Amino acid sequence: MSKVSARTYSRYSLEAISLLGNLIRTARKERKMTVQEVADRAGISRGLLQRIEKGDPKCELGATFEVATIVGIKLFDAEATTLTKHIRQTEDKLALLPKSVRKKVKVADDDF
Amino acid sequence: MSKVSARTYSRYSLEAISLLGNLIRTARKERKMTVQEVADRAGISRGLLQRIEKGDPKCELGATFEVATIVGIKLFDAEATTLTKHIRQTEDKLALLPKSVRKKVKVADDDF
DNA sequence: TTTATATGAGCTATACATGGATCATAATGC
DNA sequence: GCATTATGATCCATGTATAGCTCATATAAA
């Protein structure tokens, strides 16, 4: 019992992941694709795809997004072109913010 | 050089992940939270959060969603309650689909 | 300016997700 | 009905993401 990390997740995160998995599974079946087929296209194993569809938080982010893309789920309801533009806009917005966030040395507890 | 798998990702997936990272960073700074602070709340290391914000596909799905939730990004533009309902709806929809997808034995190559 | 701190980058050891196999069950199509 | 195949659930070996440091730089506040 050297390490009992056991990462925790908020309810919202788990549900969002679970929903994403369900969406993937639904989309896959609607497109009449087998688990094996999607796994092959995504370049992942069958077992991993099953975990993704099951809503396992301990999966690779890239693999999950790749699968979602393959079955036709747009994570941001935007085409690739729009996405690029969106990224640029976010970067611009980011440029306006301070490079580093500095905490007030000690004013009061504001963690409520 | 026993294995040079080097998983590949579609352009869209990479951009979506990159966008998510930028959104997280922007949201974090807008909320005036430091990398360390968010990392602590998410129960992850500072380095991992940096990779997430950088758009590294090789991150844990759960950690990424958790961070997004902490900085106030709703992946599905829905509250937790609505999310649960949405999950249920998806499950219902799933129940109407065939349990397993069966490929036509051998008609023609339809992989175009 | 000076000082303190946030950020970025690189490194290593280790826990753990992944791939690949097997087996059992379920379910589709004939 | 039967035969075929998709799915689900294990298990194990191994590649690898992760945590936790260190150092260097940049940046915000005094």
XYZ file of C-alpha atoms (C1' of nucleotides) in Angstrom:
284
model
C 0.000 0.000 0.000
C 2.817 2.299 -0.814
C 0.640 4.556 -2.871
C -3.075 4.926 -2.717
C -3.404 7.782 -5.120
C -6.801 6.753 -6.530
C -7.454 9.918 -8.455
C -10.879 11.344 -7.911
C -13.186 12.940 -10.426
C -16.054 15.314 -10.022
C -19.522 14.070 -10.749
C -19.817 16.371 -13.714
C -16.594 15.139 -15.267
C -17.578 11.518 -14.896
C -20.990 12.171 -16.380
C -19.560 14.159 -19.241
C -17.156 11.330 -20.009
C -19.913 8.790 -19.674
C -22.123 10.771 -21.994
C -19.354 11.063 -24.534
C -18.902 7.308 -24.423
C -22.588 6.724 -24.944
C -22.651 9.185 -27.811
C -19.760 7.384 -29.435
C -21.382 4.008 -29.067
C -24.677 5.266 -30.389
C -23.061 6.997 -33.338
C -21.023 3.920 -34.121
C -24.026 1.649 -34.211
C -26.063 4.120 -36.196
C -23.300 4.020 -38.749
C -23.310 0.256 -38.522
C -19.683 -0.026 -37.643
C -18.286 -2.780 -35.470
C -16.043 -2.182 -32.509
C -13.202 -3.825 -34.349
C -13.676 -1.657 -37.396
C -13.616 1.634 -35.520
C -10.706 0.455 -33.404
C -8.730 -0.370 -36.534
C -9.420 2.992 -38.102
C -8.425 4.775 -34.927
C -5.342 2.651 -34.602
C -6.274 1.433 -31.151
C -7.189 -1.900 -29.654
C -10.682 -3.271 -29.344
C -10.456 -3.287 -25.578
C -9.530 0.365 -25.408
C -12.472 1.342 -27.553
C -14.726 -0.615 -25.249
C -13.361 1.274 -22.270
C -13.871 4.573 -24.057
C -17.472 3.724 -24.868
C -17.932 2.591 -21.300
C -16.831 5.975 -20.004
C -13.514 5.065 -18.425
C -11.748 8.316 -17.423
C -8.360 6.642 -17.609
C -8.043 6.700 -21.347
C -5.860 8.644 -23.683
C -7.385 11.966 -24.627
C -6.175 11.703 -28.212
C -7.571 8.219 -28.703
C -10.961 9.295 -27.423
C -11.155 12.370 -29.635
C -9.958 10.342 -32.589
C -12.706 7.798 -32.096
C -15.279 10.523 -31.663
C -14.149 12.084 -34.910
C -14.318 8.780 -36.749
C -17.894 8.107 -35.742
C -18.825 11.645 -36.687
C -19.052 13.433 -33.370
C -17.886 17.015 -33.498
C -16.722 17.922 -30.029
C -17.098 21.607 -30.659
C -19.837 21.683 -33.253
C -17.445 23.210 -35.695
C -15.717 22.217 -38.874
C -11.970 21.887 -38.993
C -11.623 25.222 -40.734
C -13.712 27.009 -38.183
C -11.813 25.218 -35.484
C -8.537 26.652 -36.653
C -10.016 30.100 -36.621
C -11.393 29.499 -33.188
C -7.982 28.462 -31.955
C -6.483 31.636 -33.330
C -9.158 33.739 -31.657
C -8.513 32.049 -28.347
C -4.813 32.645 -28.761
C -5.461 36.308 -29.436
C -7.615 36.516 -26.366
C -4.874 34.770 -24.447
C -2.350 37.365 -25.594
C -4.352 40.060 -23.906
C -4.253 38.359 -20.548
C -1.275 38.681 -18.196
C 1.437 36.162 -18.960
C 1.476 34.916 -15.444
C -1.100 35.037 -12.725
C 0.088 36.535 -9.504
C -1.701 35.871 -6.256
C -2.178 38.687 -3.802
C 0.454 38.059 -1.165
C -1.969 37.781 1.701
C -5.177 39.692 1.794
C -7.811 37.256 2.913
C -9.145 33.810 2.213
C -10.983 34.065 -1.049
C -11.451 30.370 -1.584
C -15.116 30.177 -0.860
C 13.669 0.212 -31.940
C 11.438 -2.654 -31.127
C 8.263 -0.697 -31.575
C 7.777 2.531 -33.440
C 4.060 2.702 -33.108
C 3.810 6.504 -32.969
C 0.052 6.756 -32.894
C -1.347 9.135 -35.412
C -4.169 11.595 -34.975
C -6.387 13.296 -37.480
C -5.970 16.975 -38.004
C -9.375 17.639 -36.576
C -8.677 15.715 -33.384
C -5.413 17.519 -32.821
C -7.032 20.875 -33.397
C -9.935 20.071 -31.136
C -7.539 19.058 -28.385
C -5.429 22.119 -28.982
C -8.478 24.316 -28.811
C -9.601 22.710 -25.599
C -6.179 23.388 -24.126
C -6.292 27.010 -25.144
C -9.777 27.373 -23.762
C -8.625 25.943 -20.470
C -5.639 28.241 -20.260
C -7.724 31.258 -21.151
C -10.424 30.378 -18.644
C -7.832 29.762 -15.964
C -6.187 33.128 -16.432
C -9.497 34.919 -16.645
C -10.284 33.430 -13.284
C -6.852 34.457 -12.068
C -5.842 31.005 -11.021
C -2.270 29.797 -11.122
C -1.193 26.569 -12.761
C -0.279 25.195 -9.368
C -3.649 26.072 -7.915
C -5.660 24.373 -10.617
C -3.343 21.386 -10.594
C -3.833 20.988 -6.869
C -7.607 21.166 -7.145
C -7.592 18.630 -9.946
C -5.231 16.403 -8.031
C -2.664 16.363 -10.802
C 0.850 17.645 -11.206
C 1.819 21.024 -12.528
C 3.587 19.494 -15.505
C 0.533 17.533 -16.540
C -1.640 20.605 -16.493
C 0.906 22.362 -18.677
C 0.729 19.522 -21.183
C -3.045 19.634 -21.150
C -3.073 23.371 -21.812
C -0.476 22.807 -24.514
C -2.761 20.356 -26.293
C -0.887 17.115 -25.743
C -3.108 14.235 -26.928
C -1.349 11.793 -24.627
C -3.089 12.862 -21.485
C -5.634 11.200 -19.328
C -9.167 11.904 -20.436
C -10.411 12.215 -16.884
C -7.704 14.660 -15.844
C -8.438 16.862 -18.823
C -12.182 16.938 -18.210
C -11.605 17.542 -14.535
C -9.431 20.543 -15.253
C -11.923 21.855 -17.766
C -14.659 21.568 -15.186
C -12.608 23.355 -12.551
C -11.933 26.363 -14.743
C -15.592 26.474 -15.700
C -15.675 24.948 -19.151
C -18.774 22.896 -19.831
C -17.885 20.337 -22.469
C -21.464 19.810 -23.387
C -22.980 23.165 -22.551
C -25.192 21.501 -20.028
C -25.580 21.383 -16.308
C -25.007 18.187 -14.416
C -28.714 17.565 -14.093
C -29.336 17.993 -17.761
C -26.318 15.863 -18.442
C -27.773 12.966 -16.530
C -30.965 13.264 -18.484
C -29.013 13.398 -21.686
C -27.165 10.253 -20.736
C -30.440 8.505 -20.099
C -31.805 9.633 -23.426
C -28.730 8.350 -25.196
C -29.069 5.057 -23.405
C -32.676 4.798 -24.492
C -31.683 5.512 -28.043
C -28.984 2.898 -27.715
C -31.494 0.338 -26.581
C -33.361 0.707 -29.837
C -30.308 -0.104 -31.890
C -29.214 -3.693 -32.549
C -27.035 -5.073 -29.791
C -24.338 -6.017 -32.217
C -23.498 -4.798 -35.655
C -23.242 -7.504 -38.279
C -21.312 -6.901 -41.446
C -22.597 -8.279 -44.717
C -20.634 -11.479 -45.195
C -19.091 -10.575 -48.505
C -20.852 -8.391 -51.002
C -18.238 -6.011 -52.266
C -15.541 -3.708 -51.038
C -17.339 -0.844 -49.433
C -14.345 0.670 -47.818
C -14.026 3.673 -50.033
C 15.120 49.402 -9.986
C 14.822 45.017 -6.760
C 12.405 41.054 -5.042
C 9.451 37.319 -5.076
C 6.902 34.175 -7.653
C 4.767 32.054 -11.736
C 5.927 29.724 -15.591
C 8.502 26.733 -18.749
C 11.470 23.001 -19.722
C 14.033 18.906 -18.781
C 15.025 14.848 -16.172
C 14.159 10.066 -13.824
C 11.657 6.345 -11.451
C 7.487 4.227 -11.132
C 2.748 3.290 -11.379
C -0.436 2.088 -14.781
C -2.862 2.213 -19.275
C -2.449 -0.155 -23.385
C -2.181 -4.021 -26.808
C -2.955 -8.609 -27.646
C -4.392 -12.748 -26.454
C -7.933 -15.972 -24.690
C -12.534 -17.534 -23.376
C -17.547 -17.170 -22.804
C -21.720 -15.319 -24.041
C -24.983 -13.148 -26.903
C -27.085 -12.089 -31.023
C -27.628 -11.724 -35.841
C -28.507 -13.877 -40.400
C -29.461 -17.886 -42.775
C -33.456 -24.483 -35.601
C -28.009 -23.755 -36.649
C -23.752 -21.337 -37.664
C -21.235 -17.393 -37.585
C -19.594 -13.410 -35.581
C -19.775 -9.410 -32.535
C -19.341 -8.349 -28.032
C -17.810 -8.544 -23.176
C -14.613 -9.750 -19.752
C -10.523 -11.412 -18.294
C -5.302 -11.850 -17.921
C -0.398 -10.568 -18.651
C 3.840 -8.108 -20.497
C 5.441 -3.802 -21.663
C 5.557 0.679 -23.325
C 4.720 5.074 -21.502
C 2.327 8.859 -19.126
C 2.741 10.558 -14.790
C 4.558 12.806 -10.375
C 8.127 15.101 -8.460
C 11.809 17.119 -8.542
C 15.519 20.601 -10.481
C 17.038 24.746 -12.878
C 16.324 28.849 -15.723
C 13.639 32.524 -17.319
C 10.016 35.810 -17.278
C 6.987 38.642 -15.078
C 4.319 41.045 -11.703
C 4.388 43.752 -7.531
C 6.888 46.662 -4.036
